Amino acid sequence: MPTRNVVLPEKLEQEIDNLVTTGRYQNASEVIRAGLRLLLQHEAEESAKIEALRNATSHGIMQLESDLYDEVDSENLEQYLAELGQQAGAKH
């Protein structure tokens, strides 16, 4: 396994030492690996969210271009959203 030298601020060094001292991790390398795994998981989740937003945006644009949308004025918006909520609830 390759070795990496990492410079950390004192606060992070203290946190690593605390995690090792309390017995949650055996050594600093385990702490760093756990942190990196969390970072990679977070990055994957963020990428999935962005992809879902892109897909939803694309779908919405296609609906707009095909005139498949409802126009709602501000006075009726609350009622419209309530009806959508009821329809969504009925599907589940």
Short mmCIF file of C-alpha atoms in Angstrom, two decimals:
data_model
loop_
_atom_site.label_atom_id
_atom_site.label_comp_id
_atom_site.label_asym_id
_atom_site.label_seq_id
_atom_site.Cartn_x
_atom_site.Cartn_y
_atom_site.Cartn_z
CA MET A 1 0.00 0.00 0.00
CA PRO A 2 1.46 3.39 -0.91
CA THR A 3 2.27 5.83 1.86
CA ARG A 4 1.05 9.42 1.71
CA ASN A 5 2.23 12.34 3.76
CA VAL A 6 -0.64 14.61 4.72
CA VAL A 7 -0.42 17.94 6.50
CA LEU A 8 -3.42 18.58 8.73
CA PRO A 9 -4.39 21.57 10.85
CA GLU A 10 -3.86 21.11 14.58
CA LYS A 11 -7.62 20.82 15.20
CA LEU A 12 -7.93 17.84 12.85
CA GLU A 13 -4.83 16.21 14.36
CA GLN A 14 -6.48 16.53 17.78
CA GLU A 15 -9.70 14.99 16.51
CA ILE A 16 -7.81 12.05 15.04
CA ASP A 17 -5.90 11.58 18.28
CA ASN A 18 -9.16 11.68 20.25
CA LEU A 19 -10.75 9.04 18.04
CA VAL A 20 -7.75 6.76 18.47
CA THR A 21 -7.41 7.44 22.21
CA THR A 22 -11.06 6.63 22.86
CA GLY A 23 -10.63 3.32 21.07
CA ARG A 24 -13.03 3.97 18.21
CA TYR A 25 -10.15 3.43 15.78
CA GLN A 26 -6.87 1.60 16.19
CA ASN A 27 -4.74 4.22 14.49
CA ALA A 28 -4.75 7.45 12.48
CA SER A 29 -4.78 5.59 9.16
CA GLU A 30 -8.10 3.98 10.04
CA VAL A 31 -9.56 7.39 10.87
CA ILE A 32 -8.37 8.87 7.58
CA ARG A 33 -9.68 5.89 5.58
CA ALA A 34 -13.09 6.15 7.28
CA GLY A 35 -13.22 9.87 6.49
CA LEU A 36 -12.27 9.27 2.87
CA ARG A 37 -14.95 6.57 2.52
CA LEU A 38 -17.54 9.04 3.84
CA LEU A 39 -16.32 11.70 1.43
CA LEU A 40 -16.57 9.31 -1.53
CA GLN A 41 -20.07 8.26 -0.45
CA HIS A 42 -21.10 11.91 -0.16
CA GLU A 43 -19.68 12.69 -3.60
CA ALA A 44 -21.55 9.74 -5.14
CA GLU A 45 -24.81 10.87 -3.52
CA GLU A 46 -24.31 14.43 -4.77
CA SER A 47 -23.61 13.16 -8.29
CA ALA A 48 -26.79 11.06 -8.19
CA LYS A 49 -28.81 14.10 -7.05
CA ILE A 50 -27.39 16.24 -9.84
CA GLU A 51 -28.15 13.54 -12.41
CA ALA A 52 -31.73 13.25 -11.11
CA LEU A 53 -32.15 17.04 -11.36
CA ARG A 54 -30.80 17.02 -14.91
CA ASN A 55 -33.23 14.25 -15.87
CA ALA A 56 -36.17 16.04 -14.24
CA THR A 57 -35.22 19.30 -15.96
CA SER A 58 -34.92 17.58 -19.32
CA HIS A 59 -38.29 15.90 -18.82
CA GLY A 60 -39.86 19.22 -17.83
CA ILE A 61 -38.45 21.01 -20.85
CA MET A 62 -39.76 18.28 -23.16
CA GLN A 63 -43.21 18.63 -21.58
CA LEU A 64 -43.13 22.40 -22.04
CA GLU A 65 -42.09 22.05 -25.67
CA SER A 66 -44.93 19.56 -26.23
CA ASP A 67 -47.49 21.79 -24.50
CA LEU A 68 -48.01 19.12 -21.83
CA TYR A 69 -48.40 21.40 -18.84
CA ASP A 70 -51.06 23.11 -16.77
CA GLU A 71 -51.23 26.86 -16.39
CA VAL A 72 -52.17 27.94 -12.90
CA ASP A 73 -52.61 31.49 -11.71
CA SER A 74 -51.44 32.51 -8.26
CA GLU A 75 -54.99 32.62 -6.88
CA ASN A 76 -55.56 28.93 -7.63
CA LEU A 77 -52.06 27.63 -6.91
CA GLU A 78 -52.80 26.38 -3.39
CA GLN A 79 -55.86 24.42 -4.57
CA TYR A 80 -53.94 23.02 -7.55
CA LEU A 81 -51.10 21.80 -5.33
CA ALA A 82 -53.58 20.24 -2.89
CA GLU A 83 -55.20 18.33 -5.74
CA LEU A 84 -51.81 17.12 -6.95
CA GLY A 85 -51.03 15.95 -3.43
CA GLN A 86 -54.29 14.01 -3.28
CA GLN A 87 -53.59 12.41 -6.64
CA ALA A 88 -50.08 11.41 -5.56
CA GLY A 89 -51.45 9.99 -2.30
CA ALA A 90 -54.06 7.97 -4.18
CA LYS A 91 -51.38 6.35 -6.35
CA HIS A 92 -49.56 4.90 -3.31
#
